[in-house]
């Protein structure tokens, strides 16, 4: 499958203070609703000029590719293990993004020497931009206001989230996470937007339905939010009932619970209206290709990590329940077993060299 991106992906991954790496005030102020922070859908993001890890000046316009830009805001390439692990994941997607005309850059308040050190150690080739004093973070309206100015290490970090922009710098959609540990992968974002992903997939078929199954990422770490994806194609003249139908059995993807894995609500493509003339009823169905995206998260809590400490891979099990029908008959209900296996890696905890 090839990677297709429509519009600009701008990922802003900002965070709370990590208790293991930064000082905490005695009483934490209440967190704001991150969904209300920063540029909203339909608004244009602020422009900027910043230095990258090589000391070269970069503007927002210069970073945008023929089809857009992915812009990541993160806490630190020095002391934040979730940020460094996320940057390494972004590096693995640079070729896919470039092939689709998408630029990539990431912004933090780190000084240029810190960014240069991390880039050299981890082979980062895309621009890491230095925002001294967090001036751009403040302009974007995403400054973490729960960190006091007296906290010399962490004051200036942003809140976590993802902005999707078009080539004019206008927000088309947003993806925000409340917890600082959680980082959506590039593949997961692409899948949620309906794009194809260049990954290994498994195809199964029956007389009524063809199914292609894949995980958006092959290697994940604590805090990684990725997706399990099903692309489905009903046979000609066949339909399956969509979630929310009344009186019929809807299609449903169920993931088996297991330690260390958290699941989100599955996302289903918009359904079609089907008019069943004999009963003069209208019901939601799928008659054309559609997608199910199940977001899952490698739990970053100490308890979950304790259960995963000796594991190098994780196999995720699930089932797809559905009943296919045509204009005359409904076929026997089906339960398809599904599995996805991913490699587990540790967080990047190496600090910048003095």
CSV table of C-alpha atoms in Angstrom, one decimal:
chain,number,residue,atom,x,y,z
A,1,UNK,CA,0.0,0.0,0.0
A,2,UNK,CA,1.2,3.5,-0.7
A,3,UNK,CA,1.1,6.5,1.6
A,4,UNK,CA,-1.3,9.2,0.6
A,5,UNK,CA,-1.6,12.4,2.5
A,6,UNK,CA,-4.2,15.1,1.6
A,7,UNK,CA,-3.4,18.4,3.1
A,8,UNK,CA,-0.8,19.3,5.7
A,9,UNK,CA,-0.1,17.4,8.8
A,10,UNK,CA,1.1,19.5,11.6
A,11,UNK,CA,1.7,17.5,14.8
A,12,UNK,CA,2.1,19.4,18.0
A,13,UNK,CA,3.2,17.1,20.7
A,14,UNK,CA,3.4,19.1,23.9
A,15,UNK,CA,3.6,17.9,27.5
A,16,UNK,CA,3.1,18.2,31.2
A,17,UNK,CA,6.1,18.1,33.5
A,18,UNK,CA,7.6,14.6,34.0
A,19,UNK,CA,8.0,14.0,37.7
A,20,UNK,CA,11.0,11.8,37.1
A,21,UNK,CA,12.9,14.5,35.3
A,22,UNK,CA,11.6,17.9,36.5
A,23,UNK,CA,10.7,19.6,39.7
A,24,UNK,CA,7.0,19.7,40.6
A,25,UNK,CA,5.2,22.5,42.5
A,26,UNK,CA,3.6,21.5,45.8
A,27,UNK,CA,0.1,21.9,44.3
A,28,UNK,CA,-0.5,21.4,40.6
A,29,UNK,CA,-3.0,23.9,39.0
A,30,UNK,CA,-6.0,22.4,37.3
A,31,UNK,CA,-5.3,21.4,33.7
A,32,UNK,CA,-7.1,23.5,31.1
A,33,UNK,CA,-9.2,21.8,28.3
A,34,UNK,CA,-6.5,21.2,25.7
A,35,UNK,CA,-9.1,21.0,23.0
A,36,UNK,CA,-9.7,24.7,23.3
A,37,UNK,CA,-6.1,25.7,23.2
A,38,UNK,CA,-4.2,27.0,20.1
A,39,UNK,CA,-5.4,27.6,16.6
A,40,UNK,CA,-8.8,26.0,15.9
A,41,UNK,CA,-10.1,24.4,12.7
A,42,UNK,CA,-10.3,27.0,9.9
A,43,UNK,CA,-7.8,29.4,11.5
A,44,UNK,CA,-4.3,30.1,10.2
A,45,UNK,CA,-1.2,29.3,12.4
A,46,UNK,CA,1.4,32.0,13.3
A,47,UNK,CA,4.5,32.3,11.1
A,48,UNK,CA,8.0,32.1,12.5
A,49,UNK,CA,11.7,32.2,11.8
A,50,UNK,CA,13.8,29.8,14.0
A,51,UNK,CA,17.3,28.2,13.9
A,52,UNK,CA,17.6,24.5,13.3
A,53,UNK,CA,20.2,22.1,14.9
A,54,UNK,CA,22.8,23.2,12.3
A,55,UNK,CA,22.3,26.9,13.1
A,56,UNK,CA,20.5,27.6,9.8
A,57,UNK,CA,17.5,30.0,9.8
A,58,UNK,CA,14.2,28.4,8.9
A,59,UNK,CA,10.8,30.0,8.2
A,60,UNK,CA,7.4,28.2,8.3
A,61,UNK,CA,7.0,28.8,4.6
A,62,UNK,CA,10.4,27.3,3.8
A,63,UNK,CA,9.5,24.1,5.6
A,64,UNK,CA,6.3,23.4,3.8
A,65,UNK,CA,6.5,20.8,1.1
A,66,UNK,CA,4.5,20.7,-2.1
A,67,UNK,CA,1.6,19.1,-0.2
A,68,UNK,CA,2.2,20.5,3.3
A,69,UNK,CA,4.1,20.2,6.5
A,70,UNK,CA,4.2,18.1,9.7
A,71,UNK,CA,5.3,20.4,12.5
A,72,UNK,CA,5.9,18.8,15.9
A,73,UNK,CA,6.0,20.7,19.2
A,74,UNK,CA,7.6,18.7,22.0
A,75,UNK,CA,9.1,19.2,25.5
A,76,UNK,CA,12.8,18.5,25.2
A,77,UNK,CA,15.3,16.5,23.2
A,78,UNK,CA,17.4,16.4,26.4
A,79,UNK,CA,15.4,15.3,29.4
A,80,UNK,CA,12.0,14.1,28.0
A,81,UNK,CA,12.2,10.3,27.1
A,82,UNK,CA,8.8,10.3,25.5
A,83,UNK,CA,9.8,13.2,23.2
A,84,UNK,CA,13.1,11.6,22.2
A,85,UNK,CA,11.4,8.3,21.4
A,86,UNK,CA,8.7,10.2,19.4
A,87,UNK,CA,11.4,12.1,17.4
A,88,UNK,CA,13.1,8.7,16.6
A,89,UNK,CA,9.7,7.4,15.3
A,90,UNK,CA,9.3,10.5,13.2
A,91,UNK,CA,12.7,9.9,11.6
A,92,UNK,CA,11.5,6.5,10.4
A,93,UNK,CA,8.7,8.2,8.4
A,94,UNK,CA,10.7,11.0,6.7
A,95,UNK,CA,11.0,9.0,3.4
A,96,UNK,CA,7.2,8.4,3.3
A,97,UNK,CA,6.5,12.0,4.0
A,98,UNK,CA,9.0,13.3,1.4
A,99,UNK,CA,7.6,10.9,-1.2
A,100,UNK,CA,4.2,12.5,-0.6
A,101,UNK,CA,5.5,16.0,-0.7
A,102,UNK,CA,5.1,16.6,3.0
A,103,UNK,CA,7.8,18.6,4.9
A,104,UNK,CA,8.7,17.8,8.5
A,105,UNK,CA,10.1,19.8,11.4
A,106,UNK,CA,9.9,19.8,15.2
A,107,UNK,CA,10.0,22.7,17.7
A,108,UNK,CA,11.2,22.8,21.3
A,109,UNK,CA,12.8,25.4,23.7
A,110,UNK,CA,16.1,23.5,23.6
A,111,UNK,CA,19.2,25.4,22.7
A,112,UNK,CA,20.9,24.7,19.3
A,113,UNK,CA,23.8,22.7,20.9
A,114,UNK,CA,21.4,20.3,22.6
A,115,UNK,CA,19.5,19.7,19.3
A,116,UNK,CA,22.8,19.2,17.5
A,117,UNK,CA,23.9,16.6,20.1
A,118,UNK,CA,20.7,14.7,20.0
A,119,UNK,CA,20.5,14.7,16.2
A,120,UNK,CA,24.1,13.4,15.9
A,121,UNK,CA,23.5,10.6,18.4
A,122,UNK,CA,20.1,9.5,16.9
A,123,UNK,CA,20.7,10.2,13.2
A,124,UNK,CA,17.9,12.9,13.0
A,125,UNK,CA,18.0,14.4,9.5
A,126,UNK,CA,14.8,16.6,9.6
A,127,UNK,CA,15.0,20.1,11.1
A,128,UNK,CA,14.8,20.4,14.9
A,129,UNK,CA,14.0,24.1,15.6
A,130,UNK,CA,15.1,26.0,18.6
A,131,UNK,CA,12.5,28.3,20.2
A,132,UNK,CA,14.5,30.2,22.9
A,133,UNK,CA,12.2,31.7,25.5
A,134,UNK,CA,9.3,29.7,24.0
A,135,UNK,CA,8.2,32.7,22.0
A,136,UNK,CA,6.6,30.6,19.2
A,137,UNK,CA,5.0,28.2,21.7
A,138,UNK,CA,3.3,31.2,23.4
A,139,UNK,CA,2.3,32.6,20.0
A,140,UNK,CA,0.5,29.4,19.2
A,141,UNK,CA,-1.3,29.6,22.5
A,142,UNK,CA,-0.2,26.2,23.8
A,143,UNK,CA,2.2,27.1,26.6
A,144,UNK,CA,1.8,24.8,29.6
A,145,UNK,CA,0.6,27.2,32.2
A,146,UNK,CA,0.8,24.7,35.0
A,147,UNK,CA,4.6,25.0,35.1
A,148,UNK,CA,5.7,28.1,37.1
A,149,UNK,CA,8.4,30.4,35.8
A,150,UNK,CA,10.5,29.5,38.9
A,151,UNK,CA,10.9,26.0,37.4
A,152,UNK,CA,14.1,26.7,35.4
A,153,UNK,CA,14.2,23.4,33.6
A,154,UNK,CA,10.6,22.9,32.5
A,155,UNK,CA,9.0,26.4,32.2
A,156,UNK,CA,8.1,26.9,28.5
A,157,UNK,CA,6.9,23.5,27.5
A,158,UNK,CA,3.7,23.2,25.5
A,159,UNK,CA,0.6,21.0,26.0
A,160,UNK,CA,0.3,17.8,23.8
A,161,UNK,CA,-1.8,17.8,20.6
A,162,UNK,CA,-1.8,17.5,16.8
A,163,UNK,CA,-2.7,20.2,14.3
A,164,UNK,CA,-3.6,19.3,10.7
A,165,UNK,CA,-2.9,22.2,8.3
A,166,UNK,CA,-3.3,22.7,4.6
A,167,UNK,CA,-0.6,24.3,2.4
A,168,UNK,CA,-1.8,27.8,3.4
A,169,UNK,CA,-1.2,27.1,7.1
A,170,UNK,CA,-4.9,26.7,7.9
A,171,UNK,CA,-6.0,24.1,10.5
A,172,UNK,CA,-8.1,21.4,8.9
A,173,UNK,CA,-8.3,19.1,12.0
A,174,UNK,CA,-6.8,18.7,15.4
A,175,UNK,CA,-5.6,15.7,17.5
A,176,UNK,CA,-4.8,16.5,21.2
A,177,UNK,CA,-3.8,14.2,24.1
A,178,UNK,CA,-4.3,15.2,27.7
A,179,UNK,CA,-1.5,13.0,29.1
A,180,UNK,CA,2.1,14.0,28.3
A,181,UNK,CA,3.2,10.4,27.9
A,182,UNK,CA,0.9,9.7,25.0
A,183,UNK,CA,2.2,10.3,21.5
A,184,UNK,CA,0.3,9.4,18.3
A,185,UNK,CA,2.4,8.0,15.5
A,186,UNK,CA,2.5,9.4,12.0
A,187,UNK,CA,1.0,6.2,10.7
A,188,UNK,CA,-1.9,6.4,13.2
A,189,UNK,CA,-2.7,9.9,12.2
A,190,UNK,CA,-2.6,9.0,8.5
A,191,UNK,CA,-4.9,6.0,9.1
A,192,UNK,CA,-7.4,8.1,11.0
A,193,UNK,CA,-7.5,10.6,8.1
A,194,UNK,CA,-8.3,7.7,5.7
A,195,UNK,CA,-4.9,7.5,4.0
A,196,UNK,CA,-3.2,4.3,2.9
A,197,UNK,CA,-0.1,3.3,4.9
A,198,UNK,CA,3.0,1.6,3.4
A,199,UNK,CA,3.2,-1.3,5.9
A,200,UNK,CA,3.0,-5.1,5.8
A,201,UNK,CA,-0.7,-6.2,5.6
A,202,UNK,CA,-2.7,-9.4,5.6
A,203,UNK,CA,-5.6,-10.0,3.3
A,204,UNK,CA,-8.5,-12.4,3.9
A,205,UNK,CA,-11.6,-12.9,1.8
A,206,UNK,CA,-15.0,-14.7,1.7
A,207,UNK,CA,-17.7,-14.7,-0.9
A,208,UNK,CA,-19.3,-11.7,0.8
A,209,UNK,CA,-16.4,-9.6,2.1
A,210,UNK,CA,-12.7,-8.9,1.5
A,211,UNK,CA,-10.6,-7.7,4.4
A,212,UNK,CA,-7.1,-6.2,4.6
A,213,UNK,CA,-5.6,-5.9,8.1
A,214,UNK,CA,-2.5,-4.1,9.4
A,215,UNK,CA,-1.0,-2.3,12.3
A,216,UNK,CA,0.3,1.2,11.5
A,217,UNK,CA,3.6,0.6,13.4
A,218,UNK,CA,5.8,-2.4,13.7
A,219,UNK,CA,7.8,-1.1,16.7
A,220,UNK,CA,6.3,0.7,19.7
A,221,UNK,CA,7.3,2.0,23.1
A,222,UNK,CA,5.6,3.1,26.4
A,223,UNK,CA,3.2,5.9,25.5
A,224,UNK,CA,3.0,5.1,21.8
A,225,UNK,CA,-0.5,5.4,20.5
A,226,UNK,CA,-0.9,3.5,17.2
A,227,UNK,CA,-3.7,2.0,15.2
A,228,UNK,CA,-5.0,-1.4,14.1
A,229,UNK,CA,-6.7,-1.0,10.8
A,230,UNK,CA,-9.2,-3.0,8.8
A,231,UNK,CA,-9.9,-2.0,5.2
A,232,UNK,CA,-13.1,-3.9,4.0
A,233,UNK,CA,-14.7,-4.3,0.7
A,234,UNK,CA,-18.2,-5.9,0.4
A,235,UNK,CA,-18.9,-8.0,-2.7
A,236,UNK,CA,-21.1,-6.5,-5.4
A,237,UNK,CA,-24.7,-6.4,-4.2
A,238,UNK,CA,-23.8,-7.2,-0.6
A,239,UNK,CA,-24.1,-4.9,2.4
A,240,UNK,CA,-23.2,-5.1,6.1
A,241,UNK,CA,-25.0,-3.2,8.8
A,242,UNK,CA,-23.1,-0.2,10.4
A,243,UNK,CA,-22.8,0.6,14.1
A,244,UNK,CA,-25.9,2.3,15.5
A,245,UNK,CA,-28.4,0.1,13.4
A,246,UNK,CA,-31.5,-1.0,15.2
A,247,UNK,CA,-33.0,-4.5,14.8
A,248,UNK,CA,-30.0,-5.9,12.9
A,249,UNK,CA,-26.5,-7.2,13.8
A,250,UNK,CA,-23.9,-4.4,13.2
A,251,UNK,CA,-20.3,-5.0,12.2
A,252,UNK,CA,-18.0,-4.8,15.3
A,253,UNK,CA,-14.2,-5.0,15.9
A,254,UNK,CA,-13.4,-6.3,19.4
A,255,UNK,CA,-9.8,-6.3,20.9
A,256,UNK,CA,-9.0,-8.7,23.6
A,257,UNK,CA,-7.9,-6.9,26.8
A,258,UNK,CA,-4.4,-7.6,28.1
A,259,UNK,CA,-1.9,-6.1,30.6
A,260,UNK,CA,0.0,-3.2,29.2
A,261,UNK,CA,-2.4,-2.4,26.4
A,262,UNK,CA,-5.1,0.3,26.5
A,263,UNK,CA,-7.8,0.5,23.8
A,264,UNK,CA,-9.7,3.6,22.6
A,265,UNK,CA,-13.1,3.6,20.9
A,266,UNK,CA,-13.0,2.2,17.4
A,267,UNK,CA,-13.6,4.6,14.5
A,268,UNK,CA,-15.8,3.5,11.6
A,269,UNK,CA,-16.2,5.1,8.2
A,270,UNK,CA,-19.4,7.1,7.7
A,271,UNK,CA,-22.2,4.7,6.7
A,272,UNK,CA,-24.6,4.8,3.8
A,273,UNK,CA,-28.4,4.8,3.8
A,274,UNK,CA,-30.0,1.6,2.6
A,275,UNK,CA,-33.6,1.5,1.6
A,276,UNK,CA,-35.2,-2.0,2.2
A,277,UNK,CA,-38.2,-1.7,0.0
A,278,UNK,CA,-40.2,-4.7,1.2
A,279,UNK,CA,-40.4,-3.1,4.7
A,280,UNK,CA,-40.0,0.5,3.5
A,281,UNK,CA,-37.2,1.0,6.0
A,282,UNK,CA,-34.0,3.0,5.9
A,283,UNK,CA,-31.0,1.6,7.7
A,284,UNK,CA,-27.2,2.5,8.0
A,285,UNK,CA,-25.0,0.0,6.0
A,286,UNK,CA,-21.7,-0.4,4.2
A,287,UNK,CA,-22.0,-1.3,0.5
A,288,UNK,CA,-18.7,0.2,-0.7
A,289,UNK,CA,-15.1,0.0,0.7
A,290,UNK,CA,-14.9,1.2,4.2
A,291,UNK,CA,-12.4,1.4,7.1
A,292,UNK,CA,-12.3,0.5,10.8
A,293,UNK,CA,-9.5,2.2,12.8
A,294,UNK,CA,-8.9,0.9,16.4
A,295,UNK,CA,-6.5,3.1,18.3
A,296,UNK,CA,-4.4,1.3,21.0
A,297,UNK,CA,-1.9,2.5,23.5
A,298,UNK,CA,1.1,0.9,25.1
A,299,UNK,CA,0.4,1.9,28.7
A,300,UNK,CA,3.1,4.0,30.2
A,301,UNK,CA,2.1,3.6,33.9
A,302,UNK,CA,4.6,1.9,36.3
A,303,UNK,CA,2.2,-1.0,36.9
A,304,UNK,CA,1.8,-1.7,33.2
A,305,UNK,CA,5.5,-1.4,32.5
A,306,UNK,CA,6.3,-3.8,35.2
A,307,UNK,CA,4.1,-6.4,33.4
A,308,UNK,CA,5.9,-5.8,30.1
A,309,UNK,CA,9.5,-5.6,31.4
A,310,UNK,CA,10.6,-9.0,30.1
A,311,UNK,CA,8.7,-8.8,26.8
A,312,UNK,CA,10.3,-7.9,23.5
A,313,UNK,CA,7.1,-8.4,21.4
A,314,UNK,CA,3.4,-8.1,22.0
A,315,UNK,CA,0.7,-10.0,20.1
A,316,UNK,CA,-2.7,-8.3,20.1
A,317,UNK,CA,-5.7,-10.5,19.5
A,318,UNK,CA,-9.2,-9.5,18.3
A,319,UNK,CA,-12.3,-10.6,16.4
A,320,UNK,CA,-14.4,-9.1,13.7
A,321,UNK,CA,-18.1,-9.9,14.0
A,322,UNK,CA,-20.4,-9.2,11.1
A,323,UNK,CA,-23.3,-10.5,9.1
A,324,UNK,CA,-23.5,-9.8,5.4
A,325,UNK,CA,-26.7,-9.6,3.4
A,326,UNK,CA,-27.9,-9.0,-0.1
A,327,UNK,CA,-31.3,-7.9,-1.4
A,328,UNK,CA,-32.8,-11.3,-0.8
A,329,UNK,CA,-31.0,-13.1,2.1
A,330,UNK,CA,-28.8,-12.6,5.1
A,331,UNK,CA,-25.9,-15.0,5.3
A,332,UNK,CA,-24.7,-16.8,8.4
A,333,UNK,CA,-23.1,-14.5,10.9
A,334,UNK,CA,-19.3,-14.6,10.9
A,335,UNK,CA,-16.6,-14.2,13.6
A,336,UNK,CA,-13.1,-13.7,12.1
A,337,UNK,CA,-10.1,-14.1,14.5
A,338,UNK,CA,-7.4,-11.4,14.0
A,339,UNK,CA,-3.9,-10.9,15.4
A,340,UNK,CA,-1.2,-8.2,15.1
A,341,UNK,CA,2.3,-8.5,16.5
A,342,UNK,CA,4.5,-5.5,17.3
A,343,UNK,CA,8.0,-5.2,18.7
A,344,UNK,CA,8.5,-3.4,22.1
A,345,UNK,CA,11.3,-1.0,22.7
A,346,UNK,CA,12.5,1.0,25.7
A,347,UNK,CA,12.2,4.8,26.0
A,348,UNK,CA,15.2,6.9,25.1
A,349,UNK,CA,16.6,8.2,28.4
A,350,UNK,CA,20.1,9.3,27.3
A,351,UNK,CA,20.8,12.9,28.2
A,352,UNK,CA,22.7,15.4,26.1
A,353,UNK,CA,26.5,15.4,26.6
A,354,UNK,CA,27.9,18.4,28.4
